[in-house]
Each structure stands twice: as C-alpha cells, then as structure tokens.
Amino acid sequence: MPERIVIAVLFMASSLAVLVSAAILYTLIEGTCSFFAHPDVDALDFFFGSQWLPTSHKDPRFGILPLLNGTLLIAGGTILLAGPIGIGAALYLSEFAGIKVRAIMKPVIELLAGIPSIVYGFFAIIVISPILQDHLDADYFNAASAIVVMTFMVLPIVVSISDDAMKAVPRHMREASLAMGATRWETSLKVVVPAASSGIAASLMLGLARAIGETMVVALAAGQKANVGLNPLQSVLTMTGLIASVATGDIPPGTAAVEGAFAVGLYLFVLTFIINRIARRIVLRIKNGGRARRSISKFNLIGRLLKERNRRKIARMIREKERRDKARKENRHSYFDEERQMRRLRWRHIIGKLGVGMTMSSLVLAVIFLMILLVRTFLQGYSGITWNFLTGVPGWRPEDASIYPALVGSVSLMVLTMIMAVPVGIGTAVYFNEIAPDTGYTRFLRNLIQNLAGVPSIVFGLVGLAIFVRMFEFGPSLLAGSLTLALMVLPIIVVSSEEALRSVPISFREAARGMGATRWQTVRHHVLPNAVPGIITGSILALSRAIGETAPILFIGGMFSKAVPNELSDSFVALPLLIFNWSTDANQDFVEVAASTILVLLGILLAMNAVAIFIRYRSQARRRW
Amino acid sequence: MSHFPIAPSGVKMKTKGKLGMAGFAVLIVAVVVITGCIGEGGDKPTMVQTGSSTVLPLAIAWAAEFDDADITVSGGGSSHGINALLNGEADLGDASRLMKGSDYEKVGGSPDLVKADGTATAASPTGVWPYKWVVAYDVLTVVVNNDNDWSARLNYSQLYQIFTDDSPAVYWDEVDGLTDAPHEKIEIYAPDAASGTYDYFFDEIIPRWGKDDQHADARLNSNDNVYNPSADDNVILNAIKSNKYAIGFFGFAYYNENQGSIRTVEIAEEDEYVTPSLATVADYPMARPLHIYTDGVPKSGDIRNTYLSYILSEEGQSIVPEVGYVKLGLVDQPLLNEQRTKLENA
C-alpha cells in the first residue's frame, strides 16, 4: 500500500509540468488573443511578414520572420560553438584529466553557470564587440558577440552533464576496448562517446534550450533592431529580446506592440516544443544507428539520410573486408608487413595525441574565458567589499551601498527554491525513469519538461507575476519569488537527474528486483544512492542559475530596501536585481559596486560548489562500475 | 561485470550517501538559522514602490533617506508600476508617462474613466483610484561624440531631419545648416521604442505624434539601419563615446554622471538655443514630468502621506539634482505648492 502512495506522489510531481505549462499558456494566450483582435494586425502578416515595426504609428508591421531569424541565428550559432567545445572539454575531463585537474576544473566550469547573464551581456558589449568591430568590421550591436559570450554561458550545462554521462559509462567497456588494442583516444571516441550519447544529447538539448531562452545577453549585445539575414556581424532582434524590452518598457498596455510580445512568446513556446520533438527524434535515430522502428516515410528526410548513411557504411565495410581477404590471399606476407603495421600504429597514436590535445584546448579555452571574466570583475570589485558593504544599512550613494538585505534575500530565495524544486524535480525524474510506463502521456510530459527549459526567463517572470503574485495573491513576496524560480529551474533538475538515473547500470535493478525488492525499494536503496553525483550536479547547476537570474524575479523582487525579509510574505531584494540595477545606473561608480556584488555572488556559488564537490567526490570514489 | 560485489557495495553507498545528504541538509539549516537570527524584526511600517526605471534612482534615494518606513523599491517599467498599483500590490506606482485608459482596461475598467491628463474620474474595478503626483522633472538630452565639433546646436527641424524617416539625412553635411559637417554617415544610438523617453522625444519633434494623421515616423521604423536602439542607456552612452559620427539622446542623469566623455547639444524649438542643464530647465524645450501614483490622496497620518510630504519637502527635493533630475519647484512652483497643500489638508 505505501508503495502505491509513493508512486502516486511521484506521478503527481511529474504531472506538475502540465500545470506549469498550462500557466504559461494561459498567460501568453490571453495577450495573444487580444493581439490578433487588434485592427492593425493581420494574422498572415504575422506568420509570413518580413518586417517587425510594432511601434510605427503610420504603418505598423508585425511580421515575425526577422525575430525568428534572430533567435535561430543566435541559438544555432551558440550551439554550433558550444557543442564541440563542450563535448571536447567533457571528454578531456572524463577520460584524460588526472583526478586533481578534474577536481579543480569541474567546479570552475560550473562557476560559469552562476555568473549573472547581465555580466555576460556587458562583457560582450565592452570586450568582444570592439574586437569584432576592429577586425571584421562588425556593427556596434552584433549577433556574433552575443554568440561568443553565450557559448561560454551554455558551456557549463554541456560540459557538466556530458561529463557525468561519460563518467558513468561502465569501466569494463573501456577495458574491453583497450584490451582489443584500441588507443585511449579511439576508446573514448568510439566507445565512451557513443555509450554516453543519450547524456550528451540531453546536455546539448538543455544548452540549446538555454540559448533560445536567454534574454539579457541578446538584449544588450545583439541590439534591438530586427534585421533579416544570416550575417552575424549585424544586429538582430531575438524573440526574447523583444519580450524583455516590451515587458519592462513604458508602452501602455492594450497596444498591439505590447500584446505582440505575448504572441511572440506563444510562438516561441510552440517553436521550442517543435525543436525539442525534432531533436528527440534525431537523438533516437542516432542512438539506434539509423534504424527506425517503423518503416521510414518518403517525407522523412532525416530518417532517410541516416538510413542512406548507414547503408553506405555497411557497403564500405563489406568492400574493405573483401579487399583485405583478397590481399591476404594474394600476398599474405605484405599485408602483415610489420613495418606497415608499425607505421599505422604510430599514426594512430599521433592522431590520439592530437585528439587529446584538442579536447584539452577546448577546456583551456573555457578556463581562459572564465579567467578574463573573473579577473576583470575582481579588479573592479574587490576593493568595494568592506564590512559595511556586507552588513550595513544601505544608502543610495555608491559609497553607502550595502548588499546586506539582498544577501539575506538571495540566500533565503535559494534555500526556498531548493526546498521546492529539488524534491519535485528528483521525484519527477524517478517517476519517468524508473516507474512510468512508456505511454503517450509520459512521452508528452517529458516533452513538456524539456520544453520548459527553453522558456525565456522573462516569460517565467510574467507567469510568476500573473499566477503567484496575482492569482494566488501572494503579492510581491519571498514566497512568490521562490516559487517562480522553482518553476524555472525544475526542468534542469529533472533532465539532469533523469540522466543520472539512466547511468546506473540496469543490472543493479535486476539484481535488486531478483532478490525480491519492490520497485520503490529498488529505486530507494539501489538506484538513487548511485545517482547522487549526477543529481547533485544538476541541482547545483539549477540553483546557480536560480541565484544568478534577474528576469524571473524582475516584477517580484525589489532593487532597494533597508529591511530584511522575515517571513514568506515579506517583500525582498535579491543580489542579481541589485547587479542589474547598478550596472544600468548612470553613475559609473555603481558599476564597481555591481562588480563587488558579483564577487559576493560568486563566493556563495563557490561555497555551494564546495559542498557538491565533497558529496560527489565521496560517492564517486566508491563507485565500482 | 561481476554481480556479487555490487549488492553489498550498493548497501554501503546507501548509508554513506545518506550521511552526505544529511551533512548537506545540516549546512542548509545552519545557513537559514544564521541568516534568520541576524535579521532583526522590523517594527516600522513597510511600503512597496515599483514602476518606471527612469524614476527608480530617485525613488531609491528617497527611500534610503526616509527613516519612518521600510520601503522596497523596484523597477519594471511605467506600465508595470501603474498596473501593480491598480492591482493593490504596490503602495506607490512610479511612471514616467501619464496613466492611460488602457491601464484601466487591463484591470477590467472602462478606458473612458481616465482623462487625458492622466487622472481618473472614478475608481477602477479593483477599488483603487489612482491619484497623480508630479515629483520631479527629467531633462531629455541630445548627445554627440566628444570629437563632434559641427553640431553643437540643433533645432527641432534639424532633429527631425536626423531622427525621422521623412526624407532623412544620410550624411552629416546633408542636414540643413550643417555645412561645415563632414561627409560621413550619421549613426544613431538611442532608446528603443518601448521606452518612455523615445515616446517623449518623438512627441516633441514630430507633429501630431501618435495621432492618426501623424506627419512622420521615427527613423527606427525605416529600413536604413541608421537608428540603433537599445534598452540600456549605459550601452547607448558607450556607443556614442566610441563613435565619432554618432548621435543619440537619453535622460540628463546619464550625461551628468559622465561629463567629459560625451557632449550635449544645445536645443531650440526654433532659434532660441538652450544648453540642457538642471538650471536652464525653465527655458529648455525638452523636459518631462515624472510621476508617482497612489490610491487616492493618502490621509494625514497615513505613512504614504508622510512619505509624499517628505518627497515634496525642501529636504526631499534637495536630493533630486544630485540624482540628475530637476526639482519640481524650478519648473512648476504652483503645482508643488498645490500638492503640498493637498497633502496637509488630507
């Protein structure tokens, strides 16, 4: 009986995604309906128009293509860079790095995830963009600078989750490969990577979702001008950038320009849903080696391409085999020519060395970027960290600034978010991976959750305002803020926890079930404990994101207060909101105060990471598979 | 893989894993307890103030100086400020624009209840009846690069030529009266269309802006890629600083805090050029009021009354120029007196 209760609870946890999606849709559809009811708006023009001029009084145009163009250009470019670099770095960390390098590097990379996106945004504008302007004749606002910076922003997601997946590949697979005479490079490339492919794919999809949903960097660095074209050196407007600018602007509600943002939000929601479905299919196809479960329809290009590729591969292998057999028959001696074999072996080792060097260099690249970012911030901010700055009553001049209320606010937010999101997230992952039958409903749920990871943070802000502040009447409070953040980070926890669970060998479950353990007992005592490192990684990434995000709590949290929150219903100030406010202030002294605040935020993240490292180290040291 | 050693090791892991989790939990609890203990209970009344990001720095300064209440101040835009007030989530709603009928519509009220001057003739369905307070003025400032020595002064028709899509000037020397200007392309870095500053600027230079028979449109809406919009004034400042042929505009505070790194342009509606500054505002053509909305006129003794009285007092107003805005008294002394009396008699 209790088993049933547990499963029911898990089922409910996983179904929460439906509620969240419903809340988002509700918020977006309301505005979208009045948008299309607007006299200036033509539905056809919205979907196929190539001009986005919503505030023009003479001839407003609402064609979404430029925004689609901007979003796809930036997200695509980001994942094209972050994918290879991230997988390379993960491969190095997992397969070639010594235990010490790994122990240092992993948290360093995860630190990248906790730097508020506004910091990346200003870095793009002040450091990257001038370089591109000087050497490539780029515009002041350009997509390329956003892409470069966002690459490093999504890198922690790609690296952490891929690395966990690779690390979880059973050792005996590597041993078998090495025993067959493969080099370490060949083993990692042809055994470890394919075995970890589902984790790698999950990391890429989360990374893509993050890139599509990112708001602050694109709003700052890519500009607000809706251009069409694939030239990354010019300015583009993304859907998220538009939503952010309208949501925080002064345009009165009811105008088509404001409601257009909701329509764009809905479009983006549907778009990420479709992208996720396609990505999921591709992953499945690749995993199955191109063998589709059902016969491939005439119109399924990807399926046909993969099938064709596979057919050619097999044909090539057969030809090769025939050639060898022939050679062996004709001149047995020459084929096994020792010198030739040695040459080939040497060549294979050189390739291996080159490969390892390349993976290492992608890690080094990430570290260099992080160092530049950190050193810049440190030099700007370290002198500002005084006792008064940390614990005083804040004043409004830069020299009187204090982050004390925000420090308390952010820590409280983080703890509350963790309490709300982590159990639900793990419960959902357990339900999906261990208990749920593979029905249409669970596939739908999974899709929804993956989709939620790509919802722009500013949309979570609007949803939090509409649902928690207004509908549940929590007001602009700590409770509303942490609930909103919990919604935002839930998908990250679910996807990474699921990956961690999947990495526990199936034999564990079989053994436990074989000994008579119930499903829940198996999960509780054998699967979950072994998935802890991966789950912790996911949770840390999620909470780092939560503590550094501005947009979701922009309409809920405050940017100044002398009081600290004491109760859930109290209003609060949070560190990223201060950073956001100060880095946009006219007084440049505030930029230094903002840098000091970032340093404090990073300190908190480091402390969090230290705990995670400890737990991960302990459980990984004991891993015997 | 052998199956035997796994089961025991799994059991061992379980217990140690638990310890790790327990340690984690203890740490979290400790953090909560510590922060909870430090946080002394506030016995002061609390208020929430939210809205326009233009008003935000001023609101923060007042909230910091005002000792009788704990005020949480946030931004999020004028629309958000008015909306939050109407929904009862904020005690004070900041707005750089006037309240519109559509703000009422958003909470289910009739748009006809809101007059053109941004006040309402009746309460909204949420029971909130917004009252408008003018608390300061912002000076809209047109700025150029430090190396720009050809456009120290511009009138409305020249601005019209530069900033609108009505046969706009491509090169600087095409602007009427700027014969000494170089034959270089004009680049505009200025606020995006969602900002109140944008709306105010074009309302000034384009006749019948926002009406059906509006004369021209902002250059942002033409296809020549000259107008580069940004939501962040610091980004605009940086762009103009590093571009010799750039021009743009924003609130005076951004010039005030960065004097020397960019140049202001003297503005005239026709030919009486005035330098933008906090002192010359009475004659300067581009100054706009900043508002705080409250639910009705707060009664005397109400903390909101005390706070607004402080804002409009000499002491409260003395902070205004320091933040980069104009004291209300410099522009409209009668309005200041009227508002003070209103608060006293409430």
mmCIF file of C-alpha atoms in Angstrom, chain A residues 212-516:
data_model
loop_
_atom_site.group_PDB
_atom_site.id
_atom_site.type_symbol
_atom_site.label_atom_id
_atom_site.label_comp_id
_atom_site.label_asym_id
_atom_site.label_seq_id
_atom_site.Cartn_x
_atom_site.Cartn_y
_atom_site.Cartn_z
ATOM 1 C CA ILE A 212 16.935 30.067 -27.187
ATOM 2 C CA GLY A 213 15.575 31.333 -23.900
ATOM 3 C CA GLU A 214 18.434 33.653 -22.976
ATOM 4 C CA THR A 215 17.255 37.219 -22.694
ATOM 5 C CA MET A 216 19.727 39.594 -21.148
ATOM 6 C CA VAL A 217 22.801 38.953 -23.292
ATOM 7 C CA VAL A 218 20.955 39.273 -26.560
ATOM 8 C CA ALA A 219 19.033 42.314 -25.398
ATOM 9 C CA LEU A 220 22.301 44.078 -24.547
ATOM 10 C CA ALA A 221 24.759 42.851 -27.153
ATOM 11 C CA ALA A 222 22.733 41.911 -30.209
ATOM 12 C CA GLY A 223 20.775 45.142 -30.236
ATOM 13 C CA GLN A 224 17.085 45.716 -30.707
ATOM 14 C CA LYS A 225 17.000 46.083 -34.450
ATOM 15 C CA ALA A 226 15.047 43.429 -36.314
ATOM 16 C CA ASN A 227 17.248 42.603 -39.305
ATOM 17 C CA VAL A 228 16.876 39.688 -41.660
ATOM 18 C CA GLY A 229 19.829 37.648 -42.830
ATOM 19 C CA LEU A 230 22.390 35.199 -41.593
ATOM 20 C CA ASN A 231 25.175 37.745 -41.220
ATOM 21 C CA PRO A 232 26.271 37.508 -37.579
ATOM 22 C CA LEU A 233 28.116 40.811 -37.820
ATOM 23 C CA GLN A 234 24.960 42.849 -37.915
ATOM 24 C CA SER A 235 22.448 43.496 -35.206
ATOM 25 C CA VAL A 236 19.491 41.159 -34.780
ATOM 26 C CA LEU A 237 16.470 41.187 -32.524
ATOM 27 C CA THR A 238 15.505 37.913 -30.895
ATOM 28 C CA MET A 239 12.096 36.979 -29.605
ATOM 29 C CA THR A 240 13.326 37.059 -26.031
ATOM 30 C CA GLY A 241 14.952 40.450 -26.501
ATOM 31 C CA LEU A 242 11.687 41.825 -27.783
ATOM 32 C CA ILE A 243 9.658 40.368 -24.917
ATOM 33 C CA ALA A 244 12.074 41.777 -22.355
ATOM 34 C CA SER A 245 12.114 45.246 -23.819
ATOM 35 C CA VAL A 246 8.346 45.436 -24.068
ATOM 36 C CA ALA A 247 7.668 43.873 -20.668
ATOM 37 C CA THR A 248 9.918 46.330 -18.870
ATOM 38 C CA GLY A 249 9.038 49.315 -21.006
ATOM 39 C CA ASP A 250 6.679 52.217 -20.707
ATOM 40 C CA ILE A 251 4.324 51.465 -23.607
ATOM 41 C CA PRO A 252 0.781 51.478 -22.265
ATOM 42 C CA PRO A 253 -0.947 48.084 -22.210
ATOM 43 C CA GLY A 254 -3.587 47.309 -24.801
ATOM 44 C CA THR A 255 -1.464 48.498 -27.712
ATOM 45 C CA ALA A 256 -0.656 45.953 -30.378
ATOM 46 C CA ALA A 257 3.052 46.446 -29.634
ATOM 47 C CA VAL A 258 2.644 45.126 -26.082
ATOM 48 C CA GLU A 259 0.273 42.312 -26.928
ATOM 49 C CA GLY A 260 2.521 41.376 -29.833
ATOM 50 C CA ALA A 261 5.101 40.370 -27.228
ATOM 51 C CA PHE A 262 2.674 37.787 -25.873
ATOM 52 C CA ALA A 263 2.021 36.454 -29.365
ATOM 53 C CA VAL A 264 5.766 36.205 -29.899
ATOM 54 C CA GLY A 265 6.100 34.446 -26.539
ATOM 55 C CA LEU A 266 3.481 31.900 -27.546
ATOM 56 C CA TYR A 267 5.152 31.407 -30.904
ATOM 57 C CA LEU A 268 8.462 30.804 -29.145
ATOM 58 C CA PHE A 269 6.810 28.336 -26.783
ATOM 59 C CA VAL A 270 5.429 26.352 -29.696
ATOM 60 C CA LEU A 271 8.699 26.666 -31.596
ATOM 61 C CA THR A 272 10.798 25.236 -28.765
ATOM 62 C CA PHE A 273 8.255 22.446 -28.431
ATOM 63 C CA ILE A 274 8.712 21.533 -32.092
ATOM 64 C CA ILE A 275 12.518 21.870 -31.954
ATOM 65 C CA ASN A 276 12.552 19.565 -28.949
ATOM 66 C CA ARG A 277 10.450 16.954 -30.702
ATOM 67 C CA ILE A 278 12.703 17.006 -33.742
ATOM 68 C CA ALA A 279 15.834 16.899 -31.605
ATOM 69 C CA ARG A 280 14.445 13.988 -29.631
ATOM 70 C CA ARG A 281 13.774 12.090 -32.829
ATOM 71 C CA ILE A 282 17.227 12.745 -34.166
ATOM 72 C CA VAL A 283 18.687 11.506 -30.910
ATOM 73 C CA LEU A 284 16.624 8.355 -31.110
ATOM 74 C CA ARG A 285 17.686 7.762 -34.697
ATOM 75 C CA ILE A 286 21.341 8.295 -33.934
ATOM 76 C CA LYS A 287 21.109 6.023 -30.928
ATOM 77 C CA ASN A 288 19.517 3.310 -32.998
ATOM 78 C CA GLY A 289 22.174 3.695 -35.645
ATOM 79 C CA GLY A 290 19.689 4.998 -38.152
ATOM 80 C CA ARG A 291 17.374 2.050 -37.811
ATOM 81 C CA ALA A 292 13.938 3.486 -37.482
ATOM 82 C CA ARG A 293 11.430 1.491 -35.559
ATOM 83 C CA ARG A 294 8.879 1.766 -38.269
ATOM 84 C CA SER A 295 9.470 1.954 -41.986
ATOM 85 C CA ILE A 296 10.672 5.405 -42.961
ATOM 86 C CA SER A 297 8.198 7.504 -44.820
ATOM 87 C CA LYS A 298 9.047 9.179 -48.084
ATOM 88 C CA PHE A 299 8.898 12.598 -46.440
ATOM 89 C CA ASN A 300 11.146 11.857 -43.511
ATOM 90 C CA LEU A 301 14.355 13.420 -44.752
ATOM 91 C CA ILE A 302 16.436 12.874 -41.638
ATOM 92 C CA GLY A 303 15.422 9.262 -41.383
ATOM 93 C CA ARG A 304 16.225 8.669 -44.997
ATOM 94 C CA LEU A 305 19.547 10.431 -44.752
ATOM 95 C CA LEU A 306 20.578 8.372 -41.756
ATOM 96 C CA LYS A 307 19.410 5.180 -43.402
ATOM 97 C CA GLU A 308 21.354 6.022 -46.523
ATOM 98 C CA ARG A 309 24.445 6.835 -44.462
ATOM 99 C CA ASN A 310 24.145 3.542 -42.661
ATOM 100 C CA ARG A 311 23.692 1.609 -45.896
ATOM 101 C CA ARG A 312 26.836 3.180 -47.348
ATOM 102 C CA LYS A 313 28.764 2.492 -44.202
ATOM 103 C CA ILE A 314 27.884 -1.167 -44.295
ATOM 104 C CA ALA A 315 28.701 -1.347 -48.006
ATOM 105 C CA ARG A 316 32.070 0.242 -47.321
ATOM 106 C CA MET A 317 32.816 -2.219 -44.558
ATOM 107 C CA ILE A 318 31.997 -5.112 -46.833
ATOM 108 C CA ARG A 319 34.224 -3.740 -49.601
ATOM 109 C CA GLU A 320 37.049 -3.244 -47.141
ATOM 110 C CA LYS A 321 36.680 -6.762 -45.872
ATOM 111 C CA GLU A 322 36.728 -8.142 -49.399
ATOM 112 C CA ARG A 323 39.797 -6.110 -50.246
ATOM 113 C CA ARG A 324 41.589 -7.435 -47.204
ATOM 114 C CA ASP A 325 40.643 -11.014 -47.874
ATOM 115 C CA LYS A 326 41.875 -10.641 -51.432
ATOM 116 C CA ALA A 327 45.129 -9.090 -50.271
ATOM 117 C CA ARG A 328 45.592 -11.810 -47.743
ATOM 118 C CA LYS A 329 45.089 -14.486 -50.374
ATOM 119 C CA GLU A 330 47.337 -12.903 -52.960
ATOM 120 C CA ASN A 331 50.190 -11.886 -50.785
ATOM 121 C CA ARG A 332 49.792 -12.926 -47.238
ATOM 122 C CA HIS A 333 53.127 -11.564 -46.303
ATOM 123 C CA SER A 334 52.784 -7.983 -47.473
ATOM 124 C CA TYR A 335 49.506 -7.359 -45.723
ATOM 125 C CA PHE A 336 51.003 -8.243 -42.394
ATOM 126 C CA ASP A 337 54.116 -6.324 -43.189
ATOM 127 C CA GLU A 338 55.479 -5.410 -39.812
ATOM 128 C CA GLU A 339 56.756 -2.042 -40.843
ATOM 129 C CA ARG A 340 53.445 -1.058 -42.284
ATOM 130 C CA GLN A 341 51.709 -2.120 -39.112
ATOM 131 C CA MET A 342 54.145 -0.094 -37.026
ATOM 132 C CA ARG A 343 53.620 2.928 -39.200
ATOM 133 C CA ARG A 344 49.909 2.580 -38.799
ATOM 134 C CA LEU A 345 50.204 2.220 -35.049
ATOM 135 C CA ARG A 346 52.397 5.260 -34.818
ATOM 136 C CA TRP A 347 49.922 7.191 -36.874
ATOM 137 C CA ARG A 348 47.081 6.086 -34.630
ATOM 138 C CA HIS A 349 48.964 7.313 -31.600
ATOM 139 C CA ILE A 350 49.692 10.652 -33.220
ATOM 140 C CA ILE A 351 46.010 11.039 -34.001
ATOM 141 C CA GLY A 352 45.265 10.135 -30.412
ATOM 142 C CA LYS A 353 47.669 12.729 -29.097
ATOM 143 C CA LEU A 354 46.216 15.350 -31.426
ATOM 144 C CA GLY A 355 42.744 14.438 -30.290
ATOM 145 C CA VAL A 356 43.602 14.675 -26.622
ATOM 146 C CA GLY A 357 45.339 17.968 -27.309
ATOM 147 C CA MET A 358 42.233 19.274 -28.994
ATOM 148 C CA THR A 359 39.929 18.269 -26.157
ATOM 149 C CA MET A 360 42.336 19.784 -23.691
ATOM 150 C CA SER A 361 42.489 23.002 -25.649
ATOM 151 C CA SER A 362 38.707 23.349 -25.520
ATOM 152 C CA LEU A 363 38.910 23.064 -21.768
ATOM 153 C CA VAL A 364 41.726 25.587 -21.678
ATOM 154 C CA LEU A 365 39.654 27.923 -23.837
ATOM 155 C CA ALA A 366 36.792 27.815 -21.366
ATOM 156 C CA VAL A 367 39.146 28.424 -18.481
ATOM 157 C CA ILE A 368 40.842 31.361 -20.206
ATOM 158 C CA PHE A 369 37.489 32.954 -20.872
ATOM 159 C CA LEU A 370 36.420 32.435 -17.282
ATOM 160 C CA MET A 371 39.704 33.852 -16.029
ATOM 161 C CA ILE A 372 39.404 37.006 -18.111
ATOM 162 C CA LEU A 373 35.866 37.476 -16.880
ATOM 163 C CA LEU A 374 36.786 36.791 -13.268
ATOM 164 C CA VAL A 375 39.941 38.876 -13.220
ATOM 165 C CA ARG A 376 38.127 41.817 -14.764
ATOM 166 C CA THR A 377 35.349 41.550 -12.206
ATOM 167 C CA PHE A 378 37.793 41.016 -9.382
ATOM 168 C CA LEU A 379 39.952 44.030 -10.209
ATOM 169 C CA GLN A 380 36.859 46.160 -10.472
ATOM 170 C CA GLY A 381 35.147 44.914 -7.386
ATOM 171 C CA TYR A 382 37.478 43.606 -4.723
ATOM 172 C CA SER A 383 38.183 46.969 -3.102
ATOM 173 C CA GLY A 384 34.477 47.578 -2.683
ATOM 174 C CA ILE A 385 33.932 44.624 -0.399
ATOM 175 C CA THR A 386 34.010 46.068 3.079
ATOM 176 C CA TRP A 387 32.322 45.087 6.279
ATOM 177 C CA ASN A 388 29.803 47.881 5.805
ATOM 178 C CA PHE A 389 29.136 46.735 2.253
ATOM 179 C CA LEU A 390 28.245 43.287 3.530
ATOM 180 C CA THR A 391 26.335 44.112 6.702
ATOM 181 C CA GLY A 392 25.428 47.813 6.790
ATOM 182 C CA VAL A 393 22.144 49.574 6.234
ATOM 183 C CA PRO A 394 22.117 50.525 2.551
ATOM 184 C CA GLY A 395 22.166 54.125 1.410
ATOM 185 C CA TRP A 396 21.591 55.375 -2.099
ATOM 186 C CA ARG A 397 25.042 56.753 -2.946
ATOM 187 C CA PRO A 398 27.611 54.327 -4.341
ATOM 188 C CA GLU A 399 29.860 54.762 -1.306
ATOM 189 C CA ASP A 400 26.996 53.909 1.081
ATOM 190 C CA ALA A 401 25.862 50.888 -0.861
ATOM 191 C CA SER A 402 25.253 47.743 1.150
ATOM 192 C CA ILE A 403 24.052 44.399 -0.032
ATOM 193 C CA TYR A 404 23.012 43.062 3.350
ATOM 194 C CA PRO A 405 19.246 42.876 2.711
ATOM 195 C CA ALA A 406 19.892 41.378 -0.724
ATOM 196 C CA LEU A 407 22.318 38.850 0.700
ATOM 197 C CA VAL A 408 19.681 37.630 3.127
ATOM 198 C CA GLY A 409 17.079 37.813 0.369
ATOM 199 C CA SER A 410 19.103 35.784 -2.108
ATOM 200 C CA VAL A 411 20.117 33.090 0.372
ATOM 201 C CA SER A 412 16.522 32.751 1.557
ATOM 202 C CA LEU A 413 15.338 32.586 -2.056
ATOM 203 C CA MET A 414 17.868 29.929 -2.878
ATOM 204 C CA VAL A 415 17.034 27.772 0.124
ATOM 205 C CA LEU A 416 13.307 28.057 -0.539
ATOM 206 C CA THR A 417 13.788 27.326 -4.233
ATOM 207 C CA MET A 418 15.825 24.277 -3.341
ATOM 208 C CA ILE A 419 13.222 23.028 -0.886
ATOM 209 C CA MET A 420 10.516 23.416 -3.507
ATOM 210 C CA ALA A 421 12.244 22.387 -6.709
ATOM 211 C CA VAL A 422 14.736 19.658 -5.794
ATOM 212 C CA PRO A 423 12.348 17.073 -4.285
ATOM 213 C CA VAL A 424 9.777 17.618 -7.027
ATOM 214 C CA GLY A 425 12.460 17.513 -9.703
ATOM 215 C CA ILE A 426 14.023 14.298 -8.425
ATOM 216 C CA GLY A 427 10.582 12.779 -7.891
ATOM 217 C CA THR A 428 9.653 13.561 -11.469
ATOM 218 C CA ALA A 429 12.883 12.111 -12.779
ATOM 219 C CA VAL A 430 12.436 8.939 -10.724
ATOM 220 C CA TYR A 431 8.898 8.574 -11.943
ATOM 221 C CA PHE A 432 9.909 8.947 -15.574
ATOM 222 C CA ASN A 433 12.950 6.779 -15.482
ATOM 223 C CA GLU A 434 12.042 4.057 -13.024
ATOM 224 C CA ILE A 435 8.328 3.727 -12.708
ATOM 225 C CA ALA A 436 6.363 5.293 -15.524
ATOM 226 C CA PRO A 437 5.204 3.039 -18.311
ATOM 227 C CA ASP A 438 6.235 4.361 -21.714
ATOM 228 C CA THR A 439 2.830 5.718 -22.615
ATOM 229 C CA GLY A 440 1.859 8.629 -24.786
ATOM 230 C CA TYR A 441 1.169 10.632 -21.658
ATOM 231 C CA THR A 442 4.641 10.230 -20.183
ATOM 232 C CA ARG A 443 6.259 10.990 -23.535
ATOM 233 C CA PHE A 444 4.111 14.102 -23.685
ATOM 234 C CA LEU A 445 5.152 15.046 -20.146
ATOM 235 C CA ARG A 446 8.823 14.619 -20.982
ATOM 236 C CA ASN A 447 8.425 16.796 -23.998
ATOM 237 C CA LEU A 448 6.716 19.441 -21.923
ATOM 238 C CA ILE A 449 9.512 19.460 -19.371
ATOM 239 C CA GLN A 450 12.227 19.674 -21.983
ATOM 240 C CA ASN A 451 10.221 22.463 -23.471
ATOM 241 C CA LEU A 452 10.023 24.344 -20.180
ATOM 242 C CA ALA A 453 13.814 24.507 -20.125
ATOM 243 C CA GLY A 454 13.638 26.682 -23.228
ATOM 244 C CA VAL A 455 11.027 29.112 -21.984
ATOM 245 C CA PRO A 456 12.689 32.513 -21.723
ATOM 246 C CA SER A 457 13.320 33.606 -18.167
ATOM 247 C CA ILE A 458 11.387 36.826 -18.735
ATOM 248 C CA VAL A 459 8.309 34.733 -19.572
ATOM 249 C CA PHE A 460 8.706 32.964 -16.235
ATOM 250 C CA GLY A 461 8.741 36.460 -14.766
ATOM 251 C CA LEU A 462 5.421 37.290 -16.416
ATOM 252 C CA VAL A 463 3.971 33.929 -15.383
ATOM 253 C CA GLY A 464 5.145 34.340 -11.798
ATOM 254 C CA LEU A 465 3.519 37.758 -11.701
ATOM 255 C CA ALA A 466 0.258 36.506 -13.181
ATOM 256 C CA ILE A 467 -0.007 33.253 -11.224
ATOM 257 C CA PHE A 468 1.717 33.601 -7.866
ATOM 258 C CA VAL A 469 1.530 37.328 -7.236
ATOM 259 C CA ARG A 470 -1.956 37.878 -8.670
ATOM 260 C CA MET A 471 -3.958 34.650 -8.886
ATOM 261 C CA PHE A 472 -2.780 33.150 -5.592
ATOM 262 C CA GLU A 473 -2.464 36.646 -4.106
ATOM 263 C CA PHE A 474 0.964 36.042 -2.600
ATOM 264 C CA GLY A 475 1.914 39.595 -3.573
ATOM 265 C CA PRO A 476 5.476 40.575 -4.456
ATOM 266 C CA SER A 477 6.844 38.286 -1.747
ATOM 267 C CA LEU A 478 9.617 35.833 -0.997
ATOM 268 C CA LEU A 479 7.123 33.022 -1.499
ATOM 269 C CA ALA A 480 6.089 34.197 -4.975
ATOM 270 C CA GLY A 481 9.719 34.781 -5.937
ATOM 271 C CA SER A 482 10.961 31.366 -4.898
ATOM 272 C CA LEU A 483 8.001 29.600 -6.488
ATOM 273 C CA THR A 484 8.754 31.368 -9.759
ATOM 274 C CA LEU A 485 12.424 30.425 -9.581
ATOM 275 C CA ALA A 486 11.483 26.858 -8.693
ATOM 276 C CA LEU A 487 9.372 26.632 -11.846
ATOM 277 C CA MET A 488 12.263 27.923 -13.897
ATOM 278 C CA VAL A 489 14.892 25.504 -12.584
ATOM 279 C CA LEU A 490 12.645 22.443 -12.396
ATOM 280 C CA PRO A 491 13.383 21.249 -15.947
ATOM 281 C CA ILE A 492 17.140 21.447 -15.385
ATOM 282 C CA ILE A 493 16.853 19.284 -12.288
ATOM 283 C CA VAL A 494 14.535 16.803 -13.982
ATOM 284 C CA VAL A 495 16.585 16.370 -17.146
ATOM 285 C CA SER A 496 19.919 16.041 -15.376
ATOM 286 C CA SER A 497 18.549 13.762 -12.647
ATOM 287 C CA GLU A 498 16.971 11.544 -15.255
ATOM 288 C CA GLU A 499 20.325 11.328 -16.952
ATOM 289 C CA ALA A 500 21.957 10.409 -13.661
ATOM 290 C CA LEU A 501 19.415 7.685 -13.023
ATOM 291 C CA ARG A 502 19.832 6.331 -16.515
ATOM 292 C CA SER A 503 23.556 5.999 -15.901
ATOM 293 C CA VAL A 504 23.022 3.477 -13.111
ATOM 294 C CA PRO A 505 23.522 0.075 -14.774
ATOM 295 C CA ILE A 506 20.365 -1.885 -15.370
ATOM 296 C CA SER A 507 21.956 -4.875 -13.639
ATOM 297 C CA PHE A 508 21.575 -3.116 -10.278
ATOM 298 C CA ARG A 509 17.847 -3.001 -10.713
ATOM 299 C CA GLU A 510 17.674 -6.559 -11.992
ATOM 300 C CA ALA A 511 19.671 -7.806 -9.031
ATOM 301 C CA ALA A 512 17.532 -5.949 -6.526
ATOM 302 C CA ARG A 513 14.273 -6.995 -8.133
ATOM 303 C CA GLY A 514 15.590 -10.520 -8.378
ATOM 304 C CA MET A 515 16.183 -10.537 -4.649
ATOM 305 C CA GLY A 516 12.552 -9.626 -4.134
#
